[in-house]
PDB file of C-alpha atoms in Angstrom:
ATOM      1  CA  MET A 187     -45.484  15.294 -43.685  1.00  0.00           C
ATOM      2  CA  ARG A 188     -42.590  13.018 -43.273  1.00  0.00           C
ATOM      3  CA  ALA A 189     -39.454  14.469 -41.719  1.00  0.00           C
ATOM      4  CA  ALA A 190     -36.167  13.669 -39.817  1.00  0.00           C
ATOM      5  CA  VAL A 191     -37.514  14.378 -36.344  1.00  0.00           C
ATOM      6  CA  LEU A 192     -35.432  14.989 -33.281  1.00  0.00           C
ATOM      7  CA  ARG A 193     -37.562  14.432 -30.168  1.00  0.00           C
ATOM      8  CA  GLU A 194     -34.612  13.750 -27.870  1.00  0.00           C
ATOM      9  CA  TYR A 195     -30.938  14.619 -28.325  1.00  0.00           C
ATOM     10  CA  GLY A 196     -29.031  11.922 -30.508  1.00  0.00           C
ATOM     11  CA  VAL A 197     -30.043  10.652 -33.834  1.00  0.00           C
ATOM     12  CA  PRO A 198     -33.297  11.770 -35.378  1.00  0.00           C
ATOM     13  CA  ARG A 199     -35.725   9.409 -36.815  1.00  0.00           C
ATOM     14  CA  ALA A 200     -38.169   9.461 -39.771  1.00  0.00           C
ATOM     15  CA  ASP A 201     -41.587  10.525 -38.325  1.00  0.00           C
ATOM     16  CA  ASP A 202     -44.738  12.579 -39.040  1.00  0.00           C
ATOM     17  CA  PHE A 203     -44.547  16.295 -38.341  1.00  0.00           C
ATOM     18  CA  GLU A 204     -46.779  19.155 -38.776  1.00  0.00           C
ATOM     19  CA  GLU A 205     -46.949  21.060 -42.051  1.00  0.00           C
ATOM     20  CA  PRO A 206     -45.129  24.449 -42.293  1.00  0.00           C
ATOM     21  CA  GLN A 207     -47.317  27.488 -42.746  1.00  0.00           C
ATOM     22  CA  ALA A 208     -45.621  30.468 -44.337  1.00  0.00           C
ATOM     23  CA  GLY A 209     -45.887  33.802 -42.527  1.00  0.00           C
ATOM     24  CA  PRO A 210     -44.838  37.211 -43.626  1.00  0.00           C
ATOM     25  CA  ASP A 211     -41.524  37.230 -45.725  1.00  0.00           C
ATOM     26  CA  GLN A 212     -41.562  33.359 -45.577  1.00  0.00           C
ATOM     27  CA  ALA A 213     -42.207  30.534 -48.185  1.00  0.00           C
ATOM     28  CA  VAL A 214     -42.579  26.864 -48.113  1.00  0.00           C
ATOM     29  CA  VAL A 215     -39.958  24.897 -50.368  1.00  0.00           C
ATOM     30  CA  GLU A 216     -40.525  21.392 -51.669  1.00  0.00           C
ATOM     31  CA  VAL A 217     -37.259  19.743 -50.773  1.00  0.00           C
ATOM     32  CA  LEU A 218     -35.567  17.512 -53.371  1.00  0.00           C
ATOM     33  CA  ALA A 219     -32.447  16.862 -51.260  1.00  0.00           C
ATOM     34  CA  ALA A 220     -31.025  17.805 -47.814  1.00  0.00           C
ATOM     35  CA  GLY A 221     -27.398  17.821 -47.013  1.00  0.00           C
ATOM     36  CA  LEU A 222     -25.969  16.052 -43.917  1.00  0.00           C
ATOM     37  CA  ASN A 223     -22.989  17.806 -42.271  1.00  0.00           C
ATOM     38  CA  PRO A 224     -20.987  17.454 -38.980  1.00  0.00           C
ATOM     39  CA  VAL A 225     -22.854  20.519 -37.737  1.00  0.00           C
ATOM     40  CA  ASP A 226     -26.057  18.622 -38.030  1.00  0.00           C
ATOM     41  CA  VAL A 227     -24.665  15.733 -35.901  1.00  0.00           C
ATOM     42  CA  ALA A 228     -23.375  18.120 -33.233  1.00  0.00           C
ATOM     43  CA  LEU A 229     -26.637  20.024 -33.213  1.00  0.00           C
ATOM     44  CA  SER A 230     -28.747  16.822 -32.903  1.00  0.00           C
ATOM     45  CA  SER A 231     -26.387  15.599 -30.114  1.00  0.00           C
ATOM     46  CA  GLY A 232     -27.016  18.668 -28.117  1.00  0.00           C
ATOM     47  CA  ARG A 233     -23.274  19.425 -28.015  1.00  0.00           C
ATOM     48  CA  PHE A 234     -22.960  22.156 -30.524  1.00  0.00           C
ATOM     49  CA  TYR A 235     -20.948  24.960 -29.054  1.00  0.00           C
ATOM     50  CA  ALA A 236     -23.216  27.725 -30.043  1.00  0.00           C
ATOM     51  CA  ALA A 237     -26.611  26.393 -29.082  1.00  0.00           C
ATOM     52  CA  ARG A 238     -28.987  23.390 -28.425  1.00  0.00           C
ATOM     53  CA  PRO A 239     -32.009  23.185 -30.712  1.00  0.00           C
ATOM     54  CA  PRO A 240     -35.376  23.112 -28.962  1.00  0.00           C
ATOM     55  CA  LEU A 241     -37.257  19.900 -29.038  1.00  0.00           C
ATOM     56  CA  PRO A 242     -39.075  18.639 -31.086  1.00  0.00           C
ATOM     57  CA  THR A 243     -37.441  19.832 -34.201  1.00  0.00           C
ATOM     58  CA  ILE A 244     -36.633  18.795 -37.773  1.00  0.00           C
ATOM     59  CA  THR A 245     -32.944  18.271 -38.383  1.00  0.00           C
ATOM     60  CA  GLY A 246     -30.960  19.899 -41.358  1.00  0.00           C
ATOM     61  CA  ARG A 247     -29.328  23.191 -42.174  1.00  0.00           C
ATOM     62  CA  GLU A 248     -29.311  23.114 -46.049  1.00  0.00           C
ATOM     63  CA  GLY A 249     -31.115  21.643 -49.049  1.00  0.00           C
ATOM     64  CA  VAL A 250     -32.124  22.006 -52.582  1.00  0.00           C
ATOM     65  CA  GLY A 251     -35.697  22.378 -53.365  1.00  0.00           C
ATOM     66  CA  LEU A 252     -38.536  23.797 -55.700  1.00  0.00           C
ATOM     67  CA  LEU A 253     -39.856  27.310 -55.106  1.00  0.00           C
ATOM     68  CA  ASP A 254     -42.248  28.771 -57.390  1.00  0.00           C
ATOM     69  CA  GLY A 255     -41.052  26.326 -60.115  1.00  0.00           C
ATOM     70  CA  ARG A 256     -37.366  27.307 -59.642  1.00  0.00           C
ATOM     71  CA  ARG A 257     -34.777  25.085 -58.137  1.00  0.00           C
ATOM     72  CA  VAL A 258     -32.943  26.784 -55.318  1.00  0.00           C
ATOM     73  CA  TYR A 259     -30.448  26.075 -52.726  1.00  0.00           C
ATOM     74  CA  PHE A 260     -31.272  27.219 -49.135  1.00  0.00           C
ATOM     75  CA  ASP A 261     -29.202  27.342 -45.918  1.00  0.00           C
ATOM     76  CA  ALA A 262     -31.316  28.979 -43.293  1.00  0.00           C
ATOM     77  CA  PRO A 263     -34.504  27.100 -42.673  1.00  0.00           C
ATOM     78  CA  VAL A 264     -36.865  28.551 -40.099  1.00  0.00           C
ATOM     79  CA  PRO A 265     -36.954  26.390 -36.910  1.00  0.00           C
ATOM     80  CA  PRO A 266     -38.349  24.004 -36.261  1.00  0.00           C
ATOM     81  CA  PHE A 267     -38.788  23.203 -39.904  1.00  0.00           C
ATOM     82  CA  GLY A 268     -35.322  22.037 -40.908  1.00  0.00           C
ATOM     83  CA  SER A 269     -34.309  20.850 -44.373  1.00  0.00           C
ATOM     84  CA  MET A 270     -34.636  16.980 -43.771  1.00  0.00           C
ATOM     85  CA  ALA A 271     -38.257  16.936 -44.632  1.00  0.00           C
ATOM     86  CA  GLU A 272     -40.658  16.924 -47.511  1.00  0.00           C
ATOM     87  CA  ARG A 273     -41.113  20.664 -46.962  1.00  0.00           C
ATOM     88  CA  ALA A 274     -39.273  23.347 -45.270  1.00  0.00           C
ATOM     89  CA  LEU A 275     -39.923  26.861 -44.115  1.00  0.00           C
ATOM     90  CA  ILE A 276     -37.484  29.451 -45.518  1.00  0.00           C
ATOM     91  CA  ASN A 277     -37.062  33.133 -46.347  1.00  0.00           C
ATOM     92  CA  PRO A 278     -37.311  33.300 -50.046  1.00  0.00           C
ATOM     93  CA  GLN A 279     -34.845  36.327 -50.198  1.00  0.00           C
ATOM     94  CA  SER A 280     -32.064  34.017 -48.747  1.00  0.00           C
ATOM     95  CA  THR A 281     -31.902  31.455 -51.511  1.00  0.00           C
ATOM     96  CA  TYR A 282     -29.413  30.697 -54.164  1.00  0.00           C
ATOM     97  CA  GLU A 283     -30.286  29.834 -57.742  1.00  0.00           C
ATOM     98  CA  VAL A 284     -29.178  26.316 -58.877  1.00  0.00           C
ATOM     99  CA  PRO A 285     -28.098  26.187 -62.563  1.00  0.00           C
ATOM    100  CA  ALA A 286     -29.920  23.846 -64.824  1.00  0.00           C
ATOM    101  CA  GLY A 287     -28.251  20.452 -65.336  1.00  0.00           C
ATOM    102  CA  LEU A 288     -26.395  20.472 -62.037  1.00  0.00           C
ATOM    103  CA  GLU A 289     -27.347  17.286 -59.945  1.00  0.00           C
ATOM    104  CA  ASP A 290     -29.151  17.976 -56.562  1.00  0.00           C
ATOM    105  CA  GLY A 291     -26.512  16.325 -54.601  1.00  0.00           C
ATOM    106  CA  VAL A 292     -23.633  18.368 -56.118  1.00  0.00           C
ATOM    107  CA  ALA A 293     -25.769  21.612 -55.547  1.00  0.00           C
ATOM    108  CA  VAL A 294     -25.973  20.630 -51.927  1.00  0.00           C
ATOM    109  CA  ALA A 295     -22.373  19.656 -51.607  1.00  0.00           C
ATOM    110  CA  LEU A 296     -21.395  23.270 -52.933  1.00  0.00           C
ATOM    111  CA  GLY A 297     -23.427  24.787 -50.072  1.00  0.00           C
ATOM    112  CA  ILE A 298     -22.202  24.747 -46.558  1.00  0.00           C
ATOM    113  CA  ALA A 299     -19.055  22.447 -47.344  1.00  0.00           C
ATOM    114  CA  GLY A 300     -18.236  24.108 -50.694  1.00  0.00           C
ATOM    115  CA  MET A 301     -18.823  27.725 -49.604  1.00  0.00           C
ATOM    116  CA  THR A 302     -16.803  27.199 -46.478  1.00  0.00           C
ATOM    117  CA  ALA A 303     -13.794  25.934 -48.551  1.00  0.00           C
ATOM    118  CA  TRP A 304     -14.270  28.854 -51.074  1.00  0.00           C
ATOM    119  CA  LEU A 305     -14.555  31.620 -48.372  1.00  0.00           C
ATOM    120  CA  ALA A 306     -11.547  30.119 -46.502  1.00  0.00           C
ATOM    121  CA  LEU A 307      -9.403  30.800 -49.497  1.00  0.00           C
ATOM    122  CA  THR A 308     -10.874  34.009 -50.807  1.00  0.00           C
ATOM    123  CA  TRP A 309     -12.679  35.965 -48.084  1.00  0.00           C
ATOM    124  CA  ARG A 310     -10.471  34.994 -45.220  1.00  0.00           C
ATOM    125  CA  ALA A 311      -6.992  34.090 -46.475  1.00  0.00           C
ATOM    126  CA  GLY A 312      -7.061  36.366 -49.590  1.00  0.00           C
ATOM    127  CA  LEU A 313      -5.166  33.719 -51.665  1.00  0.00           C
ATOM    128  CA  LYS A 314      -2.804  35.095 -54.364  1.00  0.00           C
ATOM    129  CA  PRO A 315      -1.925  33.516 -57.528  1.00  0.00           C
ATOM    130  CA  GLY A 316       1.134  31.500 -57.299  1.00  0.00           C
ATOM    131  CA  GLU A 317       0.934  30.800 -53.466  1.00  0.00           C
ATOM    132  CA  HIS A 318       1.254  27.386 -52.160  1.00  0.00           C
ATOM    133  CA  VAL A 319      -1.649  25.929 -50.164  1.00  0.00           C
ATOM    134  CA  LEU A 320      -2.001  23.178 -47.555  1.00  0.00           C
ATOM    135  CA  VAL A 321      -5.424  21.559 -47.238  1.00  0.00           C
ATOM    136  CA  LEU A 322      -5.849  19.607 -43.967  1.00  0.00           C
ATOM    137  CA  ALA A 323      -8.592  16.929 -44.144  1.00  0.00           C
ATOM    138  CA  GLY A 324      -8.380  16.979 -47.818  1.00  0.00           C
ATOM    139  CA  SER A 325     -10.154  13.819 -48.417  1.00  0.00           C
ATOM    140  CA  GLY A 326     -13.493  15.135 -47.226  1.00  0.00           C
ATOM    141  CA  VAL A 327     -16.093  17.166 -49.323  1.00  0.00           C
ATOM    142  CA  LEU A 328     -14.803  20.517 -47.939  1.00  0.00           C
ATOM    143  CA  GLY A 329     -11.153  19.481 -48.592  1.00  0.00           C
ATOM    144  CA  GLN A 330     -11.831  18.339 -52.111  1.00  0.00           C
ATOM    145  CA  VAL A 331     -13.528  21.545 -52.925  1.00  0.00           C
ATOM    146  CA  ALA A 332     -10.667  23.439 -51.402  1.00  0.00           C
ATOM    147  CA  VAL A 333      -8.121  21.599 -53.278  1.00  0.00           C
ATOM    148  CA  GLN A 334      -9.895  22.249 -56.712  1.00  0.00           C
ATOM    149  CA  ALA A 335     -10.810  25.808 -55.711  1.00  0.00           C
ATOM    150  CA  ALA A 336      -7.289  26.636 -54.880  1.00  0.00           C
ATOM    151  CA  LYS A 337      -6.116  25.522 -58.322  1.00  0.00           C
ATOM    152  CA  LEU A 338      -9.013  27.491 -59.908  1.00  0.00           C
ATOM    153  CA  LEU A 339      -7.953  30.607 -58.026  1.00  0.00           C
ATOM    154  CA  GLY A 340      -4.338  30.260 -59.266  1.00  0.00           C
ATOM    155  CA  ALA A 341      -2.460  28.556 -56.370  1.00  0.00           C
ATOM    156  CA  GLY A 342       1.109  27.453 -57.598  1.00  0.00           C
ATOM    157  CA  ARG A 343       1.025  24.226 -55.553  1.00  0.00           C
ATOM    158  CA  VAL A 344      -1.671  22.407 -53.539  1.00  0.00           C
ATOM    159  CA  VAL A 345      -0.915  19.903 -50.913  1.00  0.00           C
ATOM    160  CA  ALA A 346      -3.638  17.649 -49.521  1.00  0.00           C
ATOM    161  CA  ALA A 347      -3.203  16.024 -46.028  1.00  0.00           C
ATOM    162  CA  ALA A 348      -5.622  13.372 -44.596  1.00  0.00           C
ATOM    163  CA  ARG A 349      -5.616   9.941 -42.911  1.00  0.00           C
ATOM    164  CA  SER A 350      -7.232   7.926 -45.739  1.00  0.00           C
ATOM    165  CA  GLN A 351      -4.924   6.892 -48.583  1.00  0.00           C
ATOM    166  CA  GLU A 352      -8.059   6.303 -50.702  1.00  0.00           C
ATOM    167  CA  GLY A 353      -9.057   9.895 -50.066  1.00  0.00           C
ATOM    168  CA  LEU A 354      -5.609  11.193 -50.886  1.00  0.00           C
ATOM    169  CA  ASP A 355      -5.507   9.257 -54.160  1.00  0.00           C
ATOM    170  CA  ARG A 356      -8.916  11.099 -54.963  1.00  0.00           C
ATOM    171  CA  CYS A 357      -7.289  14.496 -54.156  1.00  0.00           C
ATOM    172  CA  LEU A 358      -4.340  13.705 -56.575  1.00  0.00           C
ATOM    173  CA  GLU A 359      -6.925  12.809 -59.253  1.00  0.00           C
ATOM    174  CA  ILE A 360      -8.756  16.208 -58.752  1.00  0.00           C
ATOM    175  CA  GLY A 361      -5.711  18.425 -58.918  1.00  0.00           C
ATOM    176  CA  ALA A 362      -3.640  18.241 -55.807  1.00  0.00           C
ATOM    177  CA  ASP A 363       0.098  18.414 -56.597  1.00  0.00           C
ATOM    178  CA  ALA A 364       1.050  16.243 -53.578  1.00  0.00           C
ATOM    179  CA  ALA A 365      -0.439  14.453 -50.793  1.00  0.00           C
ATOM    180  CA  VAL A 366       0.640  13.607 -47.220  1.00  0.00           C
ATOM    181  CA  ARG A 367      -0.916  10.949 -44.990  1.00  0.00           C
ATOM    182  CA  LEU A 368      -1.657  12.161 -41.542  1.00  0.00           C
ATOM    183  CA  GLY A 369      -0.190   9.565 -39.123  1.00  0.00           C
ATOM    184  CA  GLY A 370       2.152   8.169 -41.668  1.00  0.00           C
ATOM    185  CA  SER A 371       5.157  10.158 -40.732  1.00  0.00           C
ATOM    186  CA  GLU A 372       7.093  10.738 -37.515  1.00  0.00           C
ATOM    187  CA  ASP A 373       7.967  14.144 -38.494  1.00  0.00           C
ATOM    188  CA  LEU A 374       4.727  15.585 -39.906  1.00  0.00           C
ATOM    189  CA  PRO A 375       5.875  19.275 -40.070  1.00  0.00           C
ATOM    190  CA  ALA A 376       8.988  18.038 -42.299  1.00  0.00           C
ATOM    191  CA  ALA A 377       6.808  15.811 -44.554  1.00  0.00           C
ATOM    192  CA  LEU A 378       4.214  18.753 -45.081  1.00  0.00           C
ATOM    193  CA  SER A 379       7.108  21.112 -45.893  1.00  0.00           C
ATOM    194  CA  GLU A 380       8.796  18.751 -48.314  1.00  0.00           C
ATOM    195  CA  ALA A 381       5.553  18.055 -50.174  1.00  0.00           C
ATOM    196  CA  ALA A 382       4.798  21.879 -50.462  1.00  0.00           C
ATOM    197  CA  GLU A 383       8.544  22.291 -51.806  1.00  0.00           C
ATOM    198  CA  GLY A 384       9.408  24.307 -48.689  1.00  0.00           C
ATOM    199  CA  ARG A 385       6.692  26.928 -49.029  1.00  0.00           C
ATOM    200  CA  ILE A 386       3.186  27.096 -47.404  1.00  0.00           C
ATOM    201  CA  ASP A 387       1.379  30.387 -47.712  1.00  0.00           C
ATOM    202  CA  VAL A 388      -2.061  29.425 -46.873  1.00  0.00           C
ATOM    203  CA  VAL A 389      -3.577  26.604 -44.646  1.00  0.00           C
ATOM    204  CA  VAL A 390      -7.150  25.441 -44.704  1.00  0.00           C
ATOM    205  CA  ASP A 391      -7.670  23.730 -41.365  1.00  0.00           C
ATOM    206  CA  PRO A 392     -10.908  21.749 -40.532  1.00  0.00           C
ATOM    207  CA  LEU A 393      -9.015  19.646 -37.953  1.00  0.00           C
ATOM    208  CA  PHE A 394      -7.251  21.690 -35.293  1.00  0.00           C
ATOM    209  CA  GLY A 395      -5.304  19.425 -32.851  1.00  0.00           C
ATOM    210  CA  ASP A 396      -1.958  17.895 -33.743  1.00  0.00           C
ATOM    211  CA  PRO A 397      -2.454  18.465 -37.514  1.00  0.00           C
ATOM    212  CA  LEU A 398      -2.834  22.234 -36.988  1.00  0.00           C
ATOM    213  CA  ALA A 399       0.232  22.189 -34.697  1.00  0.00           C
ATOM    214  CA  ALA A 400       2.306  20.570 -37.493  1.00  0.00           C
ATOM    215  CA  ALA A 401       1.024  22.991 -40.109  1.00  0.00           C
ATOM    216  CA  VAL A 402       2.009  26.001 -37.790  1.00  0.00           C
ATOM    217  CA  LYS A 403       5.585  24.501 -37.631  1.00  0.00           C
ATOM    218  CA  ALA A 404       5.687  23.975 -41.461  1.00  0.00           C
ATOM    219  CA  ALA A 405       4.151  27.293 -42.449  1.00  0.00           C
ATOM    220  CA  SER A 406       6.188  29.913 -44.223  1.00  0.00           C
ATOM    221  CA  PHE A 407       6.842  33.391 -42.944  1.00  0.00           C
ATOM    222  CA  GLY A 408       3.665  35.562 -43.114  1.00  0.00           C
ATOM    223  CA  ALA A 409       1.459  32.543 -43.864  1.00  0.00           C
ATOM    224  CA  ARG A 410      -2.386  32.747 -43.288  1.00  0.00           C
ATOM    225  CA  ILE A 411      -3.993  29.850 -41.453  1.00  0.00           C
ATOM    226  CA  VAL A 412      -7.760  29.572 -41.740  1.00  0.00           C
ATOM    227  CA  GLN A 413      -9.290  27.485 -38.770  1.00  0.00           C
ATOM    228  CA  LEU A 414     -12.794  26.288 -39.581  1.00  0.00           C
ATOM    229  CA  GLY A 415     -13.455  23.101 -37.613  1.00  0.00           C
ATOM    230  CA  ALA A 416     -12.116  20.700 -34.824  1.00  0.00           C
ATOM    231  CA  GLY A 417     -12.296  17.333 -36.656  1.00  0.00           C
ATOM    232  CA  ALA A 418      -9.224  15.995 -34.835  1.00  0.00           C
ATOM    233  CA  SER A 419      -9.631  17.688 -31.471  1.00  0.00           C
ATOM    234  CA  ALA A 420     -11.034  20.690 -29.843  1.00  0.00           C
ATOM    235  CA  GLU A 421      -7.677  21.747 -28.416  1.00  0.00           C
ATOM    236  CA  SER A 422      -4.281  22.231 -30.001  1.00  0.00           C
ATOM    237  CA  THR A 423      -0.909  22.923 -28.384  1.00  0.00           C
ATOM    238  CA  LEU A 424       0.996  25.655 -30.234  1.00  0.00           C
ATOM    239  CA  ALA A 425       4.415  27.118 -29.631  1.00  0.00           C
ATOM    240  CA  SER A 426       4.358  30.932 -29.397  1.00  0.00           C
ATOM    241  CA  SER A 427       7.705  31.213 -31.184  1.00  0.00           C
ATOM    242  CA  ASP A 428       6.269  29.511 -34.236  1.00  0.00           C
ATOM    243  CA  ILE A 429       3.499  31.966 -34.580  1.00  0.00           C
ATOM    244  CA  ARG A 430       5.142  35.322 -33.651  1.00  0.00           C
ATOM    245  CA  GLY A 431       8.627  34.338 -35.160  1.00  0.00           C
ATOM    246  CA  LYS A 432       6.999  33.934 -38.564  1.00  0.00           C
ATOM    247  CA  LEU A 433       4.397  36.615 -38.298  1.00  0.00           C
ATOM    248  CA  LEU A 434       1.640  34.067 -38.881  1.00  0.00           C
ATOM    249  CA  THR A 435      -1.927  35.039 -39.081  1.00  0.00           C
ATOM    250  CA  ILE A 436      -4.610  32.593 -37.638  1.00  0.00           C
ATOM    251  CA  LEU A 437      -8.081  33.455 -38.961  1.00  0.00           C
ATOM    252  CA  GLY A 438     -11.272  31.991 -37.744  1.00  0.00           C
ATOM    253  CA  LEU A 439     -14.228  30.960 -40.033  1.00  0.00           C
ATOM    254  CA  THR A 440     -17.793  30.147 -39.317  1.00  0.00           C
ATOM    255  CA  TYR A 441     -19.842  29.777 -42.440  1.00  0.00           C
ATOM    256  CA  PHE A 442     -23.127  31.098 -40.882  1.00  0.00           C
ATOM    257  CA  VAL A 443     -21.796  34.423 -40.030  1.00  0.00           C
ATOM    258  CA  ALA A 444     -20.300  35.304 -43.440  1.00  0.00           C
ATOM    259  CA  PRO A 445     -21.994  38.272 -45.112  1.00  0.00           C
ATOM    260  CA  ALA A 446     -25.033  37.193 -47.474  1.00  0.00           C
ATOM    261  CA  GLU A 447     -23.493  38.956 -50.587  1.00  0.00           C
ATOM    262  CA  ILE A 448     -20.077  37.125 -49.999  1.00  0.00           C
ATOM    263  CA  LYS A 449     -21.962  33.766 -49.923  1.00  0.00           C
ATOM    264  CA  GLN A 450     -24.110  34.566 -52.896  1.00  0.00           C
ATOM    265  CA  GLU A 451     -20.975  35.195 -54.913  1.00  0.00           C
ATOM    266  CA  ALA A 452     -19.216  32.243 -53.665  1.00  0.00           C
ATOM    267  CA  TYR A 453     -22.193  29.931 -54.581  1.00  0.00           C
ATOM    268  CA  ARG A 454     -22.426  31.431 -58.110  1.00  0.00           C
ATOM    269  CA  ARG A 455     -18.814  30.897 -58.719  1.00  0.00           C
ATOM    270  CA  LEU A 456     -18.765  27.391 -57.386  1.00  0.00           C
ATOM    271  CA  THR A 457     -21.900  26.128 -59.244  1.00  0.00           C
ATOM    272  CA  GLN A 458     -20.498  27.819 -62.478  1.00  0.00           C
ATOM    273  CA  ALA A 459     -17.269  25.733 -62.074  1.00  0.00           C
ATOM    274  CA  ALA A 460     -19.156  22.575 -61.290  1.00  0.00           C
ATOM    275  CA  ALA A 461     -21.307  23.150 -64.374  1.00  0.00           C
ATOM    276  CA  THR A 462     -18.275  23.347 -66.580  1.00  0.00           C
ATOM    277  CA  GLY A 463     -16.374  20.526 -64.980  1.00  0.00           C
ATOM    278  CA  GLU A 464     -13.813  22.574 -63.199  1.00  0.00           C
ATOM    279  CA  ILE A 465     -14.921  21.292 -59.776  1.00  0.00           C
ATOM    280  CA  GLU A 466     -16.135  17.735 -59.284  1.00  0.00           C
ATOM    281  CA  ILE A 467     -17.866  16.446 -56.214  1.00  0.00           C
ATOM    282  CA  GLU A 468     -19.609  13.070 -55.818  1.00  0.00           C
ATOM    283  CA  SER A 469     -22.778  12.534 -53.776  1.00  0.00           C
ATOM    284  CA  GLU A 470     -24.672   9.672 -52.151  1.00  0.00           C
ATOM    285  CA  SER A 471     -28.486   9.761 -51.953  1.00  0.00           C
ATOM    286  CA  ILE A 472     -30.146   8.041 -48.983  1.00  0.00           C
ATOM    287  CA  ALA A 473     -33.874   7.951 -48.498  1.00  0.00           C
ATOM    288  CA  LEU A 474     -35.352  10.170 -45.826  1.00  0.00           C
ATOM    289  CA  GLU A 475     -36.831   7.091 -44.113  1.00  0.00           C
ATOM    290  CA  GLN A 476     -33.276   5.822 -43.510  1.00  0.00           C
ATOM    291  CA  VAL A 477     -31.898   8.687 -41.440  1.00  0.00           C
ATOM    292  CA  PRO A 478     -29.948   6.418 -38.902  1.00  0.00           C
ATOM    293  CA  THR A 479     -28.140   4.991 -42.053  1.00  0.00           C
ATOM    294  CA  ALA A 480     -27.113   8.409 -43.178  1.00  0.00           C
ATOM    295  CA  TRP A 481     -25.667   9.196 -39.650  1.00  0.00           C
ATOM    296  CA  GLU A 482     -23.732   5.875 -39.845  1.00  0.00           C
ATOM    297  CA  ARG A 483     -22.374   6.685 -43.347  1.00  0.00           C
ATOM    298  CA  LEU A 484     -21.075  10.113 -42.319  1.00  0.00           C
ATOM    299  CA  ALA A 485     -19.491   8.692 -39.280  1.00  0.00           C
ATOM    300  CA  ALA A 486     -17.669   6.192 -41.445  1.00  0.00           C
ATOM    301  CA  GLY A 487     -15.857   9.247 -43.170  1.00  0.00           C
ATOM    302  CA  PRO A 488     -17.112   9.009 -46.804  1.00  0.00           C
ATOM    303  CA  HIS A 489     -15.261  10.959 -49.456  1.00  0.00           C
ATOM    304  CA  HIS A 490     -18.577  12.261 -51.052  1.00  0.00           C
ATOM    305  CA  LYS A 491     -21.522  14.180 -49.957  1.00  0.00           C
ATOM    306  CA  ILE A 492     -24.449  12.462 -48.046  1.00  0.00           C
ATOM    307  CA  VAL A 493     -27.899  13.701 -49.034  1.00  0.00           C
ATOM    308  CA  LEU A 494     -31.253  12.709 -47.630  1.00  0.00           C
ATOM    309  CA  VAL A 495     -33.963  12.408 -50.221  1.00  0.00           C
ATOM    310  CA  PRO A 496     -37.667  12.708 -49.192  1.00  0.00           C
TER     311      PRO A 496
END
């Protein structure tokens, strides 16, 4: 079969690969669309903090496919048969039903990116109705879902922060109450606080680095900060007094260690909201044979989901 094969660390290439054979408690899914995420880039480069994939392997941690005539989302393909292929090997018990009428690209976008945003607000931060939310990297797919999910969950005010003005305009279109351009203010903490009307209860942070440091300074007493990525930097300098003086809570989040039942409910809520138009996410389909193009598109920072189509 054809697949995005990684034979050396770097960018995978479209190539032939052996067909997956299902063993006990396994199934082969016909892939319709496979999502490309920063974690795929990190894994393929051999620089992912948790592990290096064995070689050769097929890249991809999530996808939508056909299983026994049903359309399902999956996020735990069995190595070395990743999602970026014509077929993938999965545990059929670890799949999520995709509602009829929902586009494949959107169904994928609501997976790793979408559920991470939802779990940050619910499972980790415990967002309460009326609270004010700051979403860093709001222009990305995860950020756009976080903006819309926060509104759906009853947030009183949602502020999106990002470097791209185009991305911030998109955030305002889909429900953000205010937008702050990162790098556009000499006093970022003040700009964030002003946009949030002096109150920040929850911060969704996929960036770390300087943006997180500014968010810590702007956060209100008792705020919860959910740290889920290092898009800006792997390190951040924080003042002890800013954290302890305001009794801030910093919570880590890694999608792949969230309980299965929590993720199942998150995906159900998100796809339901997308089906009714309460959450909107755009996607771009790229042919599986053009894997390097997909890598380039992701590096360019698109404000939509990139999916590879066999």
